[in-house]
CSV table of C-alpha atoms and ligand atoms in Angstrom, one decimal:
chain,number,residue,atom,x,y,z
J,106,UNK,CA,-20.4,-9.9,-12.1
J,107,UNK,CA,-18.0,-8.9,-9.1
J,108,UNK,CA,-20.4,-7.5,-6.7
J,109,UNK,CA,-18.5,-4.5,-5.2
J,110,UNK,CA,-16.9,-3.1,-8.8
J,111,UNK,CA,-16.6,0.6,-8.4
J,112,UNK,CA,-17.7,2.9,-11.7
J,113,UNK,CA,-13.9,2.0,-13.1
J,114,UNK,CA,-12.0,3.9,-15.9
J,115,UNK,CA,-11.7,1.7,-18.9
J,116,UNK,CA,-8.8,-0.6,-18.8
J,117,UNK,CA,-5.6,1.1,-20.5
J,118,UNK,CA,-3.3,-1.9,-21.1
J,119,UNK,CA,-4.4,-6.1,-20.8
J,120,UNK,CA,-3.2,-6.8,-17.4
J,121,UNK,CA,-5.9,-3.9,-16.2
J,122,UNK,CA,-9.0,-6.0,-17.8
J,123,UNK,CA,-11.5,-7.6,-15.7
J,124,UNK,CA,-12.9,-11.0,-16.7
J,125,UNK,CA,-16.2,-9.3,-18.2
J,126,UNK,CA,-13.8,-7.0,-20.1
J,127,UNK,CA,-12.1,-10.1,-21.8
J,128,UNK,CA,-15.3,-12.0,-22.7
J,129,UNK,CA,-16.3,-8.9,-24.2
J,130,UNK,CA,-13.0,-8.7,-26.5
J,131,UNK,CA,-13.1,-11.9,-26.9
J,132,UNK,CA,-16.9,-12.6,-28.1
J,133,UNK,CA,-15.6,-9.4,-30.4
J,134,UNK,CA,-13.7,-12.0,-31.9
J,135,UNK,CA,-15.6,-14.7,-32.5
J,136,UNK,CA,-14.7,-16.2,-29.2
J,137,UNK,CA,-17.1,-18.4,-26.5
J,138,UNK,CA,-17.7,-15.8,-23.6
J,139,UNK,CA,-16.1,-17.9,-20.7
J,140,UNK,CA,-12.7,-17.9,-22.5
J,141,UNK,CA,-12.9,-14.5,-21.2
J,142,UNK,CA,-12.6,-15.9,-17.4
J,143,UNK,CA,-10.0,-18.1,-18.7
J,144,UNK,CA,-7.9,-15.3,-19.9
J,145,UNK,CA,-8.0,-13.4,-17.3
J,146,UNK,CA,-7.7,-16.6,-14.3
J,147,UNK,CA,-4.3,-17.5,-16.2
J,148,UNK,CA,-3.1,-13.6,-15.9
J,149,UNK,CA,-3.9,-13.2,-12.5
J,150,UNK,CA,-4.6,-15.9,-10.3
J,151,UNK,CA,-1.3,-17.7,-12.0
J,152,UNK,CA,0.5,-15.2,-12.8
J,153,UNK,CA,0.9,-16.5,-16.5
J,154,UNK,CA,1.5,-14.1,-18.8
J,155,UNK,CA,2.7,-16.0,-22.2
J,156,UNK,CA,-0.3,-16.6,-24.3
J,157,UNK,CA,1.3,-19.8,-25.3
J,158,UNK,CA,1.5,-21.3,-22.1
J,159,UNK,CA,-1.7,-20.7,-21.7
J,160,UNK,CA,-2.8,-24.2,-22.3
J,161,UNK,CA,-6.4,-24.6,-22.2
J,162,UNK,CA,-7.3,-22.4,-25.1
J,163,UNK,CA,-6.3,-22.7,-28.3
J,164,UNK,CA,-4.4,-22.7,-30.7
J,165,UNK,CA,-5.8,-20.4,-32.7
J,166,UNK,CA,-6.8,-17.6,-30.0
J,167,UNK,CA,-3.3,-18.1,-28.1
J,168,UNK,CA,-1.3,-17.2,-31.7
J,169,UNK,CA,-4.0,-14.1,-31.5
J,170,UNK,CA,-3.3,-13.1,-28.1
J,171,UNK,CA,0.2,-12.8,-28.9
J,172,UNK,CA,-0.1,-10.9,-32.0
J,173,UNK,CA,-2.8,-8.7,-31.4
J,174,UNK,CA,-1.9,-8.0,-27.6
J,175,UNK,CA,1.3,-7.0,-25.8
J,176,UNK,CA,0.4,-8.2,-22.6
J,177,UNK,CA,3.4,-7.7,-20.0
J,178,UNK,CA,3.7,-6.6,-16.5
J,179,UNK,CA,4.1,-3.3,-17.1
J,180,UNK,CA,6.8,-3.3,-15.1
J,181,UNK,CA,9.9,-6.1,-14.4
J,182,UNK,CA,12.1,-6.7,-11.9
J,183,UNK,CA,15.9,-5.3,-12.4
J,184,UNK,CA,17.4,-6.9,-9.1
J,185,UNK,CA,16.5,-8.1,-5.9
J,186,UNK,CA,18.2,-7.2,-2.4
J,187,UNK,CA,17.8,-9.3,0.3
J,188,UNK,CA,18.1,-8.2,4.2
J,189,UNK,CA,19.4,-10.5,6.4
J,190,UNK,CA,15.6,-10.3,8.8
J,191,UNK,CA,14.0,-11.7,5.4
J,192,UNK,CA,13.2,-8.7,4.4
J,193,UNK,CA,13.1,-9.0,0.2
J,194,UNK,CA,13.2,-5.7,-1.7
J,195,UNK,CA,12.5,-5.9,-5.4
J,196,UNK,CA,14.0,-3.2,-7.7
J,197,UNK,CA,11.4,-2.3,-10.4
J,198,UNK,CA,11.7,-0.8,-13.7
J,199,UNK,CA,8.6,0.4,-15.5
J,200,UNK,CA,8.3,0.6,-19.6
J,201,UNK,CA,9.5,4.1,-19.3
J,202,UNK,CA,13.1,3.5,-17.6
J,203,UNK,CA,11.5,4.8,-14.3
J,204,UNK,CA,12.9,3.2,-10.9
J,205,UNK,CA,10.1,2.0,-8.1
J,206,UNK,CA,10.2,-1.0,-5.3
J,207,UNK,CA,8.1,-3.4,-3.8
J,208,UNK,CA,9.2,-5.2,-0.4
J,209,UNK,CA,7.9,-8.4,0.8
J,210,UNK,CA,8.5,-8.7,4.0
J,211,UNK,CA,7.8,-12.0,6.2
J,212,UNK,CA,5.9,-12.3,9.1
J,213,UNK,CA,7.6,-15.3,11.3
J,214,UNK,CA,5.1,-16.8,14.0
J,215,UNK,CA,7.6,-15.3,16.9
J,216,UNK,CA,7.1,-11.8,15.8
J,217,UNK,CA,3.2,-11.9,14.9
J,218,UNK,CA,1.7,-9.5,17.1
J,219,UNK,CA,4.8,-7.0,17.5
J,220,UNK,CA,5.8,-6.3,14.4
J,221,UNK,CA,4.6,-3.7,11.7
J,222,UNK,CA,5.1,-6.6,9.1
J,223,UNK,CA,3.2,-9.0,11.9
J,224,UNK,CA,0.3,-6.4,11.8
J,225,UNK,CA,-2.9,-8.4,10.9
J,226,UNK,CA,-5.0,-5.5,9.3
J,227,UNK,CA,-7.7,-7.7,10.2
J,228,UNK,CA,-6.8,-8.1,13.3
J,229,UNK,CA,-7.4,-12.0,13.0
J,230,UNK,CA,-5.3,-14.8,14.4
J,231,UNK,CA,-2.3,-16.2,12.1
J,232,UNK,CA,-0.4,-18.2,14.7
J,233,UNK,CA,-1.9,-21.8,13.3
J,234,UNK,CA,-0.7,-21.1,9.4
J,235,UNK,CA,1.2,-23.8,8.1
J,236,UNK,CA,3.0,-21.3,5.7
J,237,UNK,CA,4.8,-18.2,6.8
J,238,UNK,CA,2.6,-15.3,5.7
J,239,UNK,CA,3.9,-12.3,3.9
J,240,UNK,CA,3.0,-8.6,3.5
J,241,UNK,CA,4.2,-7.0,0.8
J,242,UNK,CA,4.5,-3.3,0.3
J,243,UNK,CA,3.6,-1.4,-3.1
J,244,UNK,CA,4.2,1.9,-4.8
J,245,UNK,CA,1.3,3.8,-6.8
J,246,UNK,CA,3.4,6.2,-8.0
J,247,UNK,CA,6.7,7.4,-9.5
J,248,UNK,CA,7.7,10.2,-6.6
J,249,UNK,CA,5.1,11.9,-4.6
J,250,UNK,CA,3.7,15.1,-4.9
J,251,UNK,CA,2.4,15.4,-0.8
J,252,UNK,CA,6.2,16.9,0.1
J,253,UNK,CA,6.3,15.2,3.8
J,254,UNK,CA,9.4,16.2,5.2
J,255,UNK,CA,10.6,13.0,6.8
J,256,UNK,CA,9.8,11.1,3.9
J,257,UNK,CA,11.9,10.3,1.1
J,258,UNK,CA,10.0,9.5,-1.8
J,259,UNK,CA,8.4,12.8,-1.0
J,260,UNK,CA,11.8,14.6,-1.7
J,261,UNK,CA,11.8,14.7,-5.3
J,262,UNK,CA,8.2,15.8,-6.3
J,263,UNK,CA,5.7,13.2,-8.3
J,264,UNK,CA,7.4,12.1,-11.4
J,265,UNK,CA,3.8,10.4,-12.7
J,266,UNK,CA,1.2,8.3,-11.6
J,267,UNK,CA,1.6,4.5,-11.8
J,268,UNK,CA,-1.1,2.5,-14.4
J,269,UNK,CA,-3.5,-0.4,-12.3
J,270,UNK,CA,-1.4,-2.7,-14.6
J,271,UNK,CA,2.0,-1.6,-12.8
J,272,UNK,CA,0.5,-1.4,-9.4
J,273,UNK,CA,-1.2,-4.9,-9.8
J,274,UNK,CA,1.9,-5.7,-11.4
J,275,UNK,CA,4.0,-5.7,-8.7
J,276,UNK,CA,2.1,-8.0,-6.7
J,277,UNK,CA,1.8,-10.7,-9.8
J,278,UNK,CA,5.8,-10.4,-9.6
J,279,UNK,CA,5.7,-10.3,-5.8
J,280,UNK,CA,3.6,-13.2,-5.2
J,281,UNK,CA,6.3,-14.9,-7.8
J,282,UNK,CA,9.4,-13.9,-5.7
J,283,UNK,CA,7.9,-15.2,-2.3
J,284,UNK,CA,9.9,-17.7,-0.8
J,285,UNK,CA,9.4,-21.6,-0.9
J,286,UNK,CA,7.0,-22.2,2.3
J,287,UNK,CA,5.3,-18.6,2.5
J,288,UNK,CA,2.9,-17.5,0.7
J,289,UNK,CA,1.2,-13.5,-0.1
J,290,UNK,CA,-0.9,-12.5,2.5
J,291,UNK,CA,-1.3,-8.9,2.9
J,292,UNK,CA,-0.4,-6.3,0.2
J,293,UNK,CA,-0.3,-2.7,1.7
J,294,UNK,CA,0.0,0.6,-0.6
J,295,UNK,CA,2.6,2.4,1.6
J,296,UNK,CA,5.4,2.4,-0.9
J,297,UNK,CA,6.2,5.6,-2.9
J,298,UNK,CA,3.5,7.6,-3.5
J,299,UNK,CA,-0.1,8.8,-2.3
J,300,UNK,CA,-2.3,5.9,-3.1
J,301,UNK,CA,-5.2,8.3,-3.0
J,302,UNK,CA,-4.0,10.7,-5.4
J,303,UNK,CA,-4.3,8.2,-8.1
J,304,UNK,CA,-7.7,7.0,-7.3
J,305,UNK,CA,-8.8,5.7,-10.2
J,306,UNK,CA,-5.8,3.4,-11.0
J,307,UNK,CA,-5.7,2.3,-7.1
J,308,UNK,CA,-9.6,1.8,-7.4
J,309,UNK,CA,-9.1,-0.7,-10.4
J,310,UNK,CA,-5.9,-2.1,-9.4
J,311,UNK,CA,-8.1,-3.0,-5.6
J,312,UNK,CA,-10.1,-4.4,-8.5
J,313,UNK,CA,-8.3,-6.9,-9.6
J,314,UNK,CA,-6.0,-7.9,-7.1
J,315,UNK,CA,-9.6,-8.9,-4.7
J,316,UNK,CA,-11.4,-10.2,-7.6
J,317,UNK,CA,-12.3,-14.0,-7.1
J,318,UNK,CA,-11.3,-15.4,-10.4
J,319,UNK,CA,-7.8,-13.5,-9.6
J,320,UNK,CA,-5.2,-13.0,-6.9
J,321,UNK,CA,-8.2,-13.3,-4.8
J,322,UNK,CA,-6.9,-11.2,-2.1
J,323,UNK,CA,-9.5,-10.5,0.6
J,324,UNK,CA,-10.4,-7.0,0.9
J,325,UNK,CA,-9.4,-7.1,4.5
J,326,UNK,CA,-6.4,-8.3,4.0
J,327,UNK,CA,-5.2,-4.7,1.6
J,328,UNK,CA,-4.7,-2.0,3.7
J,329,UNK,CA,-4.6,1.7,1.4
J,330,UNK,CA,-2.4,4.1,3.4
J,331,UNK,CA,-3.7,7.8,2.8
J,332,UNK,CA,-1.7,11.2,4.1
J,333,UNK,CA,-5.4,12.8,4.5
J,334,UNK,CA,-7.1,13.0,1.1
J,335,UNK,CA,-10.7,13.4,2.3
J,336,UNK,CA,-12.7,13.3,-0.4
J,337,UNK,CA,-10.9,10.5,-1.5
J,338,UNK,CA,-11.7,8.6,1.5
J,339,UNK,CA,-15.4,9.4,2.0
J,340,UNK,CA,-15.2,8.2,-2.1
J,341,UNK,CA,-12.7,4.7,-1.0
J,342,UNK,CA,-15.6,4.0,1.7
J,343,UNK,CA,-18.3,4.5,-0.7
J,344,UNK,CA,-16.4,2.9,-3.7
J,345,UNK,CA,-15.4,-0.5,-1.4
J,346,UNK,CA,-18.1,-0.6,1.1
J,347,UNK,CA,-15.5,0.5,4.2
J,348,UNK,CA,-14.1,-3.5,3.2
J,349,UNK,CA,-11.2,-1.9,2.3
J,350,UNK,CA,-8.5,-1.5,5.1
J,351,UNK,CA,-7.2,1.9,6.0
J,352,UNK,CA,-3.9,3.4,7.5
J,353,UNK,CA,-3.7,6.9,8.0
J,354,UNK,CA,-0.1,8.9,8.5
J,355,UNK,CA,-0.9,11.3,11.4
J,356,UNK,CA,2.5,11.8,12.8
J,357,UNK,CA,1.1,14.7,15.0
J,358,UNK,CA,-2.0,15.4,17.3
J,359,UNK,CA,-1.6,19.2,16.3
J,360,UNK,CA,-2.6,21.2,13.6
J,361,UNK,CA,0.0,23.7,13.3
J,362,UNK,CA,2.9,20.7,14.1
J,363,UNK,CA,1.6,18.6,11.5
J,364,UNK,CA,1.2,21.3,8.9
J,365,UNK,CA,5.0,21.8,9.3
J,366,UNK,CA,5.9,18.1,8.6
J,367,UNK,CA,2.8,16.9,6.2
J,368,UNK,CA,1.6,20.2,3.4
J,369,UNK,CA,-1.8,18.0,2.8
J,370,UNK,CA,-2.2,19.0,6.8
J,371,UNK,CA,-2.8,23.0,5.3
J,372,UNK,CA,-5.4,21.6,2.7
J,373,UNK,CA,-7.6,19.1,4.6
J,374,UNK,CA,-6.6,20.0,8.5
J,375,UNK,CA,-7.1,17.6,11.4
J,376,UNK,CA,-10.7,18.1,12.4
J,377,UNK,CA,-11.7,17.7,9.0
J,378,UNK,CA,-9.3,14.3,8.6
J,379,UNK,CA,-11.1,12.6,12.2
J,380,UNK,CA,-14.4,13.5,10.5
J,381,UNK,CA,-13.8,11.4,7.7
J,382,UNK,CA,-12.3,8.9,10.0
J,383,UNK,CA,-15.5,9.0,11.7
J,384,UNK,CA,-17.7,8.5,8.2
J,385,UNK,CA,-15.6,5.9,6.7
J,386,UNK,CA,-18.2,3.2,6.5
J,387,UNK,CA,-15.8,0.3,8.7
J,388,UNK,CA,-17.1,-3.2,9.4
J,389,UNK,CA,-17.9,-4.1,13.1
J,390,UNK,CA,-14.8,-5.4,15.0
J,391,UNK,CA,-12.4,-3.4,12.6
J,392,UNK,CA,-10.1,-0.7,13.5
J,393,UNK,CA,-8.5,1.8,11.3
J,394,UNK,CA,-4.4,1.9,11.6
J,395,UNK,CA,-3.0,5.2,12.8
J,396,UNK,CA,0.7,5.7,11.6
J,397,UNK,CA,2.7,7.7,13.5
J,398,UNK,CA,6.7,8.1,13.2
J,399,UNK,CA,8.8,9.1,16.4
J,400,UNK,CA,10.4,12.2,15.5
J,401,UNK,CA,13.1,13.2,18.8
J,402,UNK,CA,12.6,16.9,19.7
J,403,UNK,CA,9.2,17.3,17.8
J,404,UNK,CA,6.5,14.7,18.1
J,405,UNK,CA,7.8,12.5,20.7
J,406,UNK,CA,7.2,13.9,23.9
J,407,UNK,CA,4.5,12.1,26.4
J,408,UNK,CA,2.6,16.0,25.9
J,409,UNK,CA,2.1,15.2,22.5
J,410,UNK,CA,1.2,11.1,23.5
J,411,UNK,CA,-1.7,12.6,25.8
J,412,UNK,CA,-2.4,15.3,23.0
J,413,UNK,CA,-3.0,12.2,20.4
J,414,UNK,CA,-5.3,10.0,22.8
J,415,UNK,CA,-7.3,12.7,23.6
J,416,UNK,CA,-7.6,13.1,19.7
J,417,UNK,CA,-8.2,9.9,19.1
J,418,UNK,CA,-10.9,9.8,21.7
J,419,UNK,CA,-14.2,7.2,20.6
J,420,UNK,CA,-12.2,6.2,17.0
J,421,UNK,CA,-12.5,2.9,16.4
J,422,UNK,CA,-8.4,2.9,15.8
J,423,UNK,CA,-5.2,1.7,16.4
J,424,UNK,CA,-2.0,3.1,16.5
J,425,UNK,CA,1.5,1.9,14.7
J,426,UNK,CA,4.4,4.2,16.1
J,427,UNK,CA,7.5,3.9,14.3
J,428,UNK,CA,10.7,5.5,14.7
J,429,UNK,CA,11.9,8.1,12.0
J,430,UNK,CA,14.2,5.8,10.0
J,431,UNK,CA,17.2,8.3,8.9
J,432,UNK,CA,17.1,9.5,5.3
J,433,UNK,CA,20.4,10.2,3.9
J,434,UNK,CA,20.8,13.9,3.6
J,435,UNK,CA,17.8,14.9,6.4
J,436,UNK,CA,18.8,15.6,9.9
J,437,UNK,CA,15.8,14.4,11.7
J,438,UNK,CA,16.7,11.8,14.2
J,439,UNK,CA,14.2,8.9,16.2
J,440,UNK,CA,14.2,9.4,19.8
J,441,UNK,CA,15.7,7.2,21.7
J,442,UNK,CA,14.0,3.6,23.0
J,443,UNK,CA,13.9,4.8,26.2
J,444,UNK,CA,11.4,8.1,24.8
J,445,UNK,CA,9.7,5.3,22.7
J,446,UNK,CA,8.7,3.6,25.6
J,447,UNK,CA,7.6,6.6,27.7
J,448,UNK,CA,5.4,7.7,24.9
J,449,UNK,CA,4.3,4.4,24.3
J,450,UNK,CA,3.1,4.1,27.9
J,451,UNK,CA,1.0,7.2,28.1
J,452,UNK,CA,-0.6,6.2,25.3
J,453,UNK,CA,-2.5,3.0,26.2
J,454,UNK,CA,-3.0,5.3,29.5
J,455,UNK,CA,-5.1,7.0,27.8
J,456,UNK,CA,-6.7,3.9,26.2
J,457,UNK,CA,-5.5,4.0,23.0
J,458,UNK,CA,-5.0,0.5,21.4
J,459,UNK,CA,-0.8,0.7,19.9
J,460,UNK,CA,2.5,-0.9,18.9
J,461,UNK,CA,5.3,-0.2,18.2
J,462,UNK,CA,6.8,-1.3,14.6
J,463,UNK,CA,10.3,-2.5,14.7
J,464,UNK,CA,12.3,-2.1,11.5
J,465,UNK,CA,12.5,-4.6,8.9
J,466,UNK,CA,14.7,-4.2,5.6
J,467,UNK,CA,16.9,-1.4,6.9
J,468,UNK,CA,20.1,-3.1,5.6
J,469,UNK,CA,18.8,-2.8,2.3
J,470,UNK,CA,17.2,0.4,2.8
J,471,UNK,CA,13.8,-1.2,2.6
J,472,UNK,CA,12.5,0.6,5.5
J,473,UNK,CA,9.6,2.9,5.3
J,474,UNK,CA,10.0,6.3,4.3
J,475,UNK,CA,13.6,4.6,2.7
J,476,UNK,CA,12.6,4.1,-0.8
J,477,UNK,CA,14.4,6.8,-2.6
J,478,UNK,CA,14.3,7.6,-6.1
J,479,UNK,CA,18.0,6.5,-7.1
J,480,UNK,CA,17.6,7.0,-10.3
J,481,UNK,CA,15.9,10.3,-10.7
J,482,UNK,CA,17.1,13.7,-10.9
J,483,UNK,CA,17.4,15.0,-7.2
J,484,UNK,CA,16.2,18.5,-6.1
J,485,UNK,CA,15.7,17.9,-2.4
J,486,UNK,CA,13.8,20.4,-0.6
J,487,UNK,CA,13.7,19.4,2.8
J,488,UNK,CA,11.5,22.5,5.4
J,489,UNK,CA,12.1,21.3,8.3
J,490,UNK,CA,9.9,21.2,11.1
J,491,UNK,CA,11.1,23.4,14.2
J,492,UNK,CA,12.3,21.2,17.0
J,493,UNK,CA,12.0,21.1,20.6
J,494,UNK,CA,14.9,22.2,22.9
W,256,LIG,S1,4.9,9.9,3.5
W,256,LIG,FE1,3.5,9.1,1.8
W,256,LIG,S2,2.3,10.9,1.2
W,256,LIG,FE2,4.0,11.7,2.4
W,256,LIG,S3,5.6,12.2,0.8
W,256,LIG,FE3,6.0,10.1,1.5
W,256,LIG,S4,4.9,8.8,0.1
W,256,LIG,FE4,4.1,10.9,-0.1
């Protein structure tokens, strides 16, 4: 039994079984227990998802598998872009016509360390790979319904909440689109959508994509990026044991500043959010990420720098600072590198741990805060936040 399952949802669709859940469909039909494992290692840990090539069980059970259940990816891949930094953006179509993206993105020994793609969540050394290592980036839902005003999957609204089959999905098809000599490293939920806000697909998707007869991803190595659902957080600390990485989307050190970019800000406001922070149950020697995007006239001044350390203050944190990347139709601009530096610098003044995430993917709009809903009805409703000067 996987020591650190959660009280799951039953599985809706094939891909979302656990091993113990096959062996238990499986005995239902006459079926050896351990075929169960088998089953579910040739799903997930290699990506296979034809029951006839499924080679090692047979003949009779594969016929079954195909007849009795559909067992797809929930999701496909309709194209792939490819920026010229490496960056790998993968078009997605779910079984419903709906549009989503994953982005793998490389981490190239040179830019270990400085990059947002480079960013170890672990924080442990990569340099001596053999293979390049790479991150890729998921969406949990269709849209979002957290309304962030810099942020454009939060433009249209939530259209619906992904399945654990389409989340895990991705990363089955992911892993199979990473290029010769790298390999899957890191998976990060920061694609469209509030990961928290569809906890219990999230919490059995975490599921399966760490289980040991699976992917196998370490726990350490999947960071879940929240805009400030506390509940949710105390309940992903208790759920995964604090294993689980976390990133957290500040973007201000202010309550009334943040509540004009981020709506969740109004619900769960920033004492309440550095609580949480304080209670989630990390390991020793980990840090929790602090995301914070570089918005010129508003949040980007060294005031609000000094503001966030002082915030910060005895969290065991780091913080990734990332200039706005433009959404089409919104005016708000990054500052400039100069500003980026300044702010930067005051920062780790006040002795708070930081870097500074260059972009990766813009080309082919693969960027953070970039993966729009193309193919969905638009109603953009853009508040924006009141600027500086
Ligand atoms: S930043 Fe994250 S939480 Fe906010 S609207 Fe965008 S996807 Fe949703």
């Amino acid at each position: 039994m996987y020591k650190h399952l959660p009280d799951l949802a039953p599985p809706q669709t094939a891909l979302e079984r656990l091993p113990e859940e096959w062996s238990a469909q499986l005995e239902a039909w006459g079926e050896p227990k351990y075929r169960g494992k088998q089953v579910f290692q040739w799903l997930h840990a290699r990506g296979v998802l034809d029951p006839a090539a499924m080679t090692n069980l047979p003949k009779s059970l594969r016929d079954r598998l195909a007849q009795d259940l559909v067992i797809d990816a929930a999701i496909q891949v309709s194209s792939v872009h490819d920026s010229e930094d490496g960056t790998k953006k993968l078009l997605l179509t779910t079984h419903d016509g709906r549009t989503s993206e994953a982005v793998l993105i490389p981490m190239p020994s040179a830019e270990r360390g400085d990059t947002y793609a480079a960013e170890d969540p672990s924080g442990e050394e990569t340099a001596s790979e053999p293979q390049t290592p790479v991150t890729q980036c998921i969406s949990t839902q269709i849209g979002c319904a957290m309304g962030c005003v810099f942020c454009a999957s939060g433009l249209a609204g939530l259209k619906r909440h992904m399945s654990a089959g389409e989340i895990v999905g991705q990363v089955i098809l992911g892993r199979a689109h990473t290029a010769e000599g790298s390999r899957l490293r890191n998976v990060v939920f920061m694609g469209m959508g509030e990961p928290l806000h569809n906890y219990a697909a999230v919490a059995r998707a975490l599921t399966l994509l760490t289980h040991p007869e699976g992917l196998a991803l370490s726990k350490r190595r999947v960071t879940i990026s929240t805009s400030g659902l506390v509940p949710e957080i105390d309940r992903l600390g208790r759920d995964f044991g604090g294993e689980v990485q976390l990133a957290v989307s500040l973007h201000s050190p202010d309550d009334a500043q943040r509540s004009q970019i981020m709506p969740i800000n109004k619900k769960h406001p920033l004492p309440e959010l550095m609580e949480a922070l304080r209670r989630y149950p990390l390991p020793k020697r980990r840090r929790i990420t602090i995301e914070y995007t570089l918005i010129k006239g508003f949040n980007a001044d060294p005031s609000d720098a000094k503001k966030l350390a002082e915030l910060l203050r005895g969290l065991p944190v780091k913080v990734n600072l990332i200039p706005l990347n433009r959404v089409e139709g919104n005016p708000l601009e990054p500052p400039s590198w100069d500003d980026v530096d300044a702010f930067q610098a005051t920062l780790r003044d006040g002795g708070v741990a930081n870097f500074v995430r260059r972009r990766k993917g813009d080309d082919i709009a693969a960027a953070c805060g970039q993966l729009a809903l193309r193919n969905e009805p638009k109603k953009i409703r853009v508040a924006l936040p009141q600027l500086r000067g």
